[in-house]
Amino acid sequence: ETGVTQTPRHLVMGMTNKKSLKCEQHLGHNAMYWYKQSAKKPLELMFVYSLEERVENNSVPSRFSPECPNSSHLFLHLHTLQPEDSALYLCASSLDSRAGELFFGEGSRLTVL
Amino acid sequence: RKEVEQDPGPFNVPEGATVAFNCTYSNSASQSFFWYRQDCRKEPKLLMSVYSSGNEDGRFTAQLNRASQYISLLIRDSKLSDSATYLCVVNRGDGNKLVFGAGTILRVKS
């Protein structure tokens, strides 16, 4: 059973919709991450939060907006997405932002129509 | 050139076989290295860290060659349950960012 939970597990949205992905970690970690995984491509790091402060924004389009209200929760707000944004979005946490072991959630599979 | 490169496979092997994967990385300043495993439609999970001296965990052996900038994973006596995608992961050392390879697919068949 994973210590990182993501909701929803599946999401279908139109290009004009606004939706949010939620991640919660129960491991007492201080760093949280959003990754994007597309078919046959490496995981792409999107955002890193350490102690609720964003420490990395990996040139992600502004239609993706992260929010980290506390060290246990991480959101990814989505608006006016494109079909090419369809992918698996994985949340992860680690003890701190320098730790080598990431604990991933099961992911939110997003389809943009 | 990709920062972390892996042969995508798939590697199709019979049960009991020994199989090896290699991974190359381009940034010579990279400091730490890992193998993650991702089952179909599941999240990645850490399989093992890779140390300079090489390390072994049961049927799995990981080795690092800094001079040639490659990492290997050897699986002995393959089991059906070893079927998965194996992700090579490198910590670049600049802000401690982890960079993932695209993964190597392993299929173990009876």
mmCIF file of C-alpha atoms in Angstrom:
data_model
loop_
_atom_site.group_PDB
_atom_site.id
_atom_site.type_symbol
_atom_site.label_atom_id
_atom_site.label_comp_id
_atom_site.label_asym_id
_atom_site.label_seq_id
_atom_site.Cartn_x
_atom_site.Cartn_y
_atom_site.Cartn_z
ATOM 1 C CA GLU A 1 0.000 0.000 0.000
ATOM 2 C CA THR A 2 1.505 3.271 -1.108
ATOM 3 C CA GLY A 3 2.190 6.127 1.330
ATOM 4 C CA VAL A 4 1.435 8.570 -1.471
ATOM 5 C CA THR A 5 -2.147 8.801 -2.696
ATOM 6 C CA GLN A 6 -3.369 10.588 -5.779
ATOM 7 C CA THR A 7 -6.867 11.553 -6.859
ATOM 8 C CA PRO A 8 -8.502 11.242 -9.238
ATOM 9 C CA ARG A 9 -6.935 8.144 -10.763
ATOM 10 C CA HIS A 10 -8.499 8.931 -14.135
ATOM 11 C CA LEU A 11 -9.622 12.243 -15.563
ATOM 12 C CA VAL A 12 -11.100 13.172 -18.931
ATOM 13 C CA MET A 13 -11.413 16.863 -19.655
ATOM 14 C CA GLY A 14 -12.085 19.195 -22.531
ATOM 15 C CA MET A 15 -9.629 21.863 -23.558
ATOM 16 C CA THR A 16 -11.666 24.604 -21.918
ATOM 17 C CA ASN A 17 -12.166 22.874 -18.573
ATOM 18 C CA LYS A 18 -10.470 23.623 -15.295
ATOM 19 C CA LYS A 19 -9.606 20.676 -13.062
ATOM 20 C CA SER A 20 -7.152 19.819 -10.308
ATOM 21 C CA LEU A 21 -5.081 16.800 -9.408
ATOM 22 C CA LYS A 22 -4.487 16.118 -5.736
ATOM 23 C CA CYS A 23 -1.637 14.334 -4.003
ATOM 24 C CA GLU A 24 -1.238 13.494 -0.341
ATOM 25 C CA GLN A 25 1.736 11.843 1.334
ATOM 26 C CA HIS A 26 1.596 10.121 4.712
ATOM 27 C CA LEU A 27 5.336 9.526 5.075
ATOM 28 C CA GLY A 28 6.439 12.673 6.874
ATOM 29 C CA HIS A 29 8.562 13.711 3.899
ATOM 30 C CA ASN A 30 9.644 17.275 3.222
ATOM 31 C CA ALA A 31 9.850 17.240 -0.572
ATOM 32 C CA MET A 32 7.115 16.615 -3.121
ATOM 33 C CA TYR A 33 7.241 16.373 -6.909
ATOM 34 C CA TRP A 34 5.081 16.318 -9.999
ATOM 35 C CA TYR A 35 6.263 14.196 -12.936
ATOM 36 C CA LYS A 36 4.690 13.671 -16.338
ATOM 37 C CA GLN A 37 4.957 10.265 -18.018
ATOM 38 C CA SER A 38 4.031 9.966 -21.691
ATOM 39 C CA ALA A 39 4.124 6.748 -23.675
ATOM 40 C CA LYS A 40 7.655 5.592 -24.540
ATOM 41 C CA LYS A 41 9.198 8.725 -23.038
ATOM 42 C CA PRO A 42 11.204 9.211 -19.843
ATOM 43 C CA LEU A 43 9.553 10.651 -16.793
ATOM 44 C CA GLU A 44 9.683 14.416 -17.060
ATOM 45 C CA LEU A 45 10.132 16.415 -13.887
ATOM 46 C CA MET A 46 7.643 19.276 -13.731
ATOM 47 C CA PHE A 47 7.830 20.804 -10.265
ATOM 48 C CA VAL A 48 9.657 20.258 -6.983
ATOM 49 C CA TYR A 49 8.559 21.577 -3.615
ATOM 50 C CA SER A 50 10.782 21.463 -0.565
ATOM 51 C CA LEU A 51 9.264 22.461 2.761
ATOM 52 C CA GLU A 52 6.344 23.994 0.842
ATOM 53 C CA GLU A 53 8.599 26.215 -1.242
ATOM 54 C CA ARG A 54 8.862 25.642 -4.983
ATOM 55 C CA VAL A 55 12.501 24.896 -5.724
ATOM 56 C CA GLU A 56 12.201 23.785 -9.335
ATOM 57 C CA ASN A 57 9.951 24.722 -12.199
ATOM 58 C CA ASN A 58 11.138 22.769 -15.176
ATOM 59 C CA SER A 59 9.958 25.080 -17.978
ATOM 60 C CA VAL A 60 6.407 23.889 -17.631
ATOM 61 C CA PRO A 61 3.674 25.797 -19.520
ATOM 62 C CA SER A 62 1.603 28.135 -17.395
ATOM 63 C CA ARG A 63 -1.529 26.084 -18.076
ATOM 64 C CA PHE A 64 -0.147 23.831 -15.317
ATOM 65 C CA SER A 65 -0.182 25.535 -11.930
ATOM 66 C CA PRO A 66 1.103 23.767 -8.800
ATOM 67 C CA GLU A 67 0.093 24.494 -5.253
ATOM 68 C CA CYS A 68 1.611 23.165 -2.048
ATOM 69 C CA PRO A 69 -0.423 24.329 0.965
ATOM 70 C CA ASN A 70 1.561 22.204 3.427
ATOM 71 C CA SER A 71 4.239 19.537 3.386
ATOM 72 C CA SER A 72 1.692 16.720 3.052
ATOM 73 C CA HIS A 73 -0.398 18.009 0.159
ATOM 74 C CA LEU A 74 0.352 18.942 -3.400
ATOM 75 C CA PHE A 75 -2.038 20.027 -6.125
ATOM 76 C CA LEU A 76 -1.705 20.465 -9.859
ATOM 77 C CA HIS A 77 -4.277 22.870 -11.258
ATOM 78 C CA LEU A 78 -5.069 22.388 -14.934
ATOM 79 C CA HIS A 79 -6.669 24.862 -17.316
ATOM 80 C CA THR A 80 -6.989 25.199 -21.080
ATOM 81 C CA LEU A 81 -4.949 22.072 -21.673
ATOM 82 C CA GLN A 82 -4.024 20.666 -25.063
ATOM 83 C CA PRO A 83 -4.502 17.100 -26.327
ATOM 84 C CA GLU A 84 -0.722 16.588 -26.149
ATOM 85 C CA ASP A 85 -0.968 17.076 -22.383
ATOM 86 C CA SER A 86 -2.685 13.703 -22.135
ATOM 87 C CA ALA A 87 -0.367 11.559 -20.006
ATOM 88 C CA LEU A 88 0.087 9.912 -16.646
ATOM 89 C CA TYR A 89 0.848 12.498 -13.959
ATOM 90 C CA LEU A 90 2.805 11.062 -11.077
ATOM 91 C CA CYS A 91 3.236 12.644 -7.697
ATOM 92 C CA ALA A 92 6.226 11.632 -5.578
ATOM 93 C CA SER A 93 7.730 12.501 -2.227
ATOM 94 C CA SER A 94 11.145 12.094 -0.654
ATOM 95 C CA LEU A 95 12.696 12.736 2.716
ATOM 96 C CA ASP A 96 14.198 15.931 1.353
ATOM 97 C CA SER A 97 14.917 17.335 -2.104
ATOM 98 C CA ARG A 98 18.386 15.750 -2.127
ATOM 99 C CA ALA A 99 17.211 12.236 -1.355
ATOM 100 C CA GLY A 100 17.703 9.592 -4.003
ATOM 101 C CA GLU A 101 14.645 7.525 -3.192
ATOM 102 C CA LEU A 102 11.351 8.798 -4.454
ATOM 103 C CA PHE A 103 8.069 7.316 -3.330
ATOM 104 C CA PHE A 104 5.503 7.604 -6.084
ATOM 105 C CA GLY A 105 1.738 7.667 -6.023
ATOM 106 C CA GLU A 106 -0.157 5.464 -8.471
ATOM 107 C CA GLY A 107 -0.676 8.374 -10.819
ATOM 108 C CA SER A 108 -3.544 10.278 -12.376
ATOM 109 C CA ARG A 109 -4.179 9.335 -15.989
ATOM 110 C CA LEU A 110 -5.317 12.436 -17.836
ATOM 111 C CA THR A 111 -7.010 12.511 -21.212
ATOM 112 C CA VAL A 112 -7.592 15.870 -22.867
ATOM 113 C CA LEU A 113 -10.193 15.822 -25.638
ATOM 114 C CA ARG B 1 21.977 13.126 -27.108
ATOM 115 C CA LYS B 2 19.682 12.081 -24.286
ATOM 116 C CA GLU B 3 21.023 12.641 -20.822
ATOM 117 C CA VAL B 4 20.241 9.057 -19.771
ATOM 118 C CA GLU B 5 19.974 6.400 -22.467
ATOM 119 C CA GLN B 6 18.652 2.884 -22.241
ATOM 120 C CA ASP B 7 17.907 0.176 -24.760
ATOM 121 C CA PRO B 8 14.100 0.105 -24.768
ATOM 122 C CA GLY B 9 13.974 -3.643 -25.470
ATOM 123 C CA PRO B 10 11.851 -5.600 -25.035
ATOM 124 C CA PHE B 11 14.127 -8.296 -23.703
ATOM 125 C CA ASN B 12 12.244 -11.585 -23.956
ATOM 126 C CA VAL B 13 13.922 -14.274 -21.838
ATOM 127 C CA PRO B 14 12.922 -17.682 -20.478
ATOM 128 C CA GLU B 15 12.562 -18.325 -16.775
ATOM 129 C CA GLY B 16 15.902 -19.027 -15.153
ATOM 130 C CA ALA B 17 17.876 -16.974 -17.649
ATOM 131 C CA THR B 18 20.412 -14.322 -16.772
ATOM 132 C CA VAL B 19 19.792 -10.939 -18.351
ATOM 133 C CA ALA B 20 21.744 -7.689 -18.231
ATOM 134 C CA PHE B 21 20.755 -4.122 -18.988
ATOM 135 C CA ASN B 22 23.068 -1.208 -19.579
ATOM 136 C CA CYS B 23 22.437 2.476 -19.217
ATOM 137 C CA THR B 24 24.675 5.351 -20.270
ATOM 138 C CA TYR B 25 24.643 8.889 -18.930
ATOM 139 C CA SER B 26 26.101 12.012 -20.483
ATOM 140 C CA ASN B 27 26.814 14.267 -17.496
ATOM 141 C CA SER B 28 30.185 13.356 -16.012
ATOM 142 C CA ALA B 29 29.326 15.356 -12.875
ATOM 143 C CA SER B 30 26.524 12.937 -12.004
ATOM 144 C CA GLN B 31 26.874 11.792 -8.451
ATOM 145 C CA SER B 32 24.457 9.019 -7.637
ATOM 146 C CA PHE B 33 22.682 6.333 -9.559
ATOM 147 C CA PHE B 34 19.661 4.125 -9.127
ATOM 148 C CA TRP B 35 17.564 1.440 -10.752
ATOM 149 C CA TYR B 36 13.805 1.747 -10.419
ATOM 150 C CA ARG B 37 11.264 -0.828 -11.456
ATOM 151 C CA GLN B 38 7.862 -0.006 -12.951
ATOM 152 C CA ASP B 39 5.228 -2.683 -13.405
ATOM 153 C CA CYS B 40 2.591 -2.282 -16.087
ATOM 154 C CA ARG B 41 0.151 0.496 -15.139
ATOM 155 C CA LYS B 42 1.850 0.973 -11.783
ATOM 156 C CA GLU B 43 4.099 3.606 -10.297
ATOM 157 C CA PRO B 44 7.914 3.342 -10.325
ATOM 158 C CA LYS B 45 9.561 1.914 -7.208
ATOM 159 C CA LEU B 46 13.181 1.958 -6.154
ATOM 160 C CA LEU B 47 14.862 -1.371 -6.909
ATOM 161 C CA MET B 48 18.370 -0.552 -5.772
ATOM 162 C CA SER B 49 20.957 2.155 -5.519
ATOM 163 C CA VAL B 50 24.173 1.742 -7.500
ATOM 164 C CA TYR B 51 27.441 2.203 -5.636
ATOM 165 C CA SER B 52 30.899 2.741 -7.076
ATOM 166 C CA SER B 53 32.069 -0.590 -5.704
ATOM 167 C CA GLY B 54 29.095 -2.415 -7.155
ATOM 168 C CA ASN B 55 26.372 -3.947 -5.067
ATOM 169 C CA GLU B 56 24.282 -7.057 -4.954
ATOM 170 C CA ASP B 57 20.813 -7.716 -3.599
ATOM 171 C CA GLY B 58 19.817 -11.341 -3.971
ATOM 172 C CA ARG B 59 19.536 -12.110 -7.680
ATOM 173 C CA PHE B 60 20.205 -8.510 -8.663
ATOM 174 C CA THR B 61 23.652 -6.982 -9.175
ATOM 175 C CA ALA B 62 24.256 -3.342 -10.060
ATOM 176 C CA GLN B 63 27.548 -1.917 -11.256
ATOM 177 C CA LEU B 64 28.845 1.529 -12.089
ATOM 178 C CA ASN B 65 31.622 2.421 -14.504
ATOM 179 C CA ARG B 66 32.369 6.106 -14.056
ATOM 180 C CA ALA B 67 35.132 6.188 -16.660
ATOM 181 C CA SER B 68 32.778 4.968 -19.375
ATOM 182 C CA GLN B 69 29.720 6.575 -17.805
ATOM 183 C CA TYR B 70 27.517 3.548 -17.743
ATOM 184 C CA ILE B 71 25.510 1.604 -15.210
ATOM 185 C CA SER B 72 24.463 -2.002 -15.471
ATOM 186 C CA LEU B 73 21.869 -4.235 -13.882
ATOM 187 C CA LEU B 74 22.246 -8.006 -13.926
ATOM 188 C CA ILE B 75 19.352 -10.286 -13.050
ATOM 189 C CA ARG B 76 20.144 -13.933 -12.431
ATOM 190 C CA ASP B 77 17.663 -16.823 -12.425
ATOM 191 C CA SER B 78 14.868 -14.683 -13.891
ATOM 192 C CA LYS B 79 11.368 -15.143 -12.517
ATOM 193 C CA LEU B 80 8.062 -14.439 -14.210
ATOM 194 C CA SER B 81 7.518 -11.742 -11.601
ATOM 195 C CA ASP B 82 10.620 -9.894 -12.821
ATOM 196 C CA SER B 83 8.671 -8.825 -15.919
ATOM 197 C CA ALA B 84 8.551 -5.049 -15.735
ATOM 198 C CA THR B 85 10.162 -1.894 -17.090
ATOM 199 C CA TYR B 86 13.515 -1.083 -15.498
ATOM 200 C CA LEU B 87 14.328 2.598 -15.233
ATOM 201 C CA CYS B 88 17.856 3.906 -14.949
ATOM 202 C CA VAL B 89 17.977 7.062 -12.822
ATOM 203 C CA VAL B 90 20.856 9.484 -12.409
ATOM 204 C CA ASN B 91 21.266 12.286 -9.907
ATOM 205 C CA ARG B 92 23.005 15.051 -11.820
ATOM 206 C CA GLY B 93 24.350 16.735 -8.743
ATOM 207 C CA ASP B 94 23.141 20.226 -9.702
ATOM 208 C CA GLY B 95 20.353 20.837 -7.245
ATOM 209 C CA ASN B 96 20.206 17.095 -6.891
ATOM 210 C CA LYS B 97 17.853 16.601 -9.783
ATOM 211 C CA LEU B 98 16.974 13.025 -10.698
ATOM 212 C CA VAL B 99 16.927 12.286 -14.426
ATOM 213 C CA PHE B 100 15.098 9.178 -15.606
ATOM 214 C CA GLY B 101 15.854 7.020 -18.603
ATOM 215 C CA ALA B 102 12.945 5.895 -20.760
ATOM 216 C CA GLY B 103 13.232 2.354 -19.412
ATOM 217 C CA THR B 104 14.034 -1.146 -20.616
ATOM 218 C CA ILE B 105 11.177 -3.623 -20.904
ATOM 219 C CA LEU B 106 11.830 -7.133 -19.617
ATOM 220 C CA ARG B 107 9.465 -10.019 -20.329
ATOM 221 C CA VAL B 108 10.191 -13.312 -18.642
ATOM 222 C CA LYS B 109 8.307 -16.251 -20.133
ATOM 223 C CA SER B 110 7.720 -19.787 -18.916
#
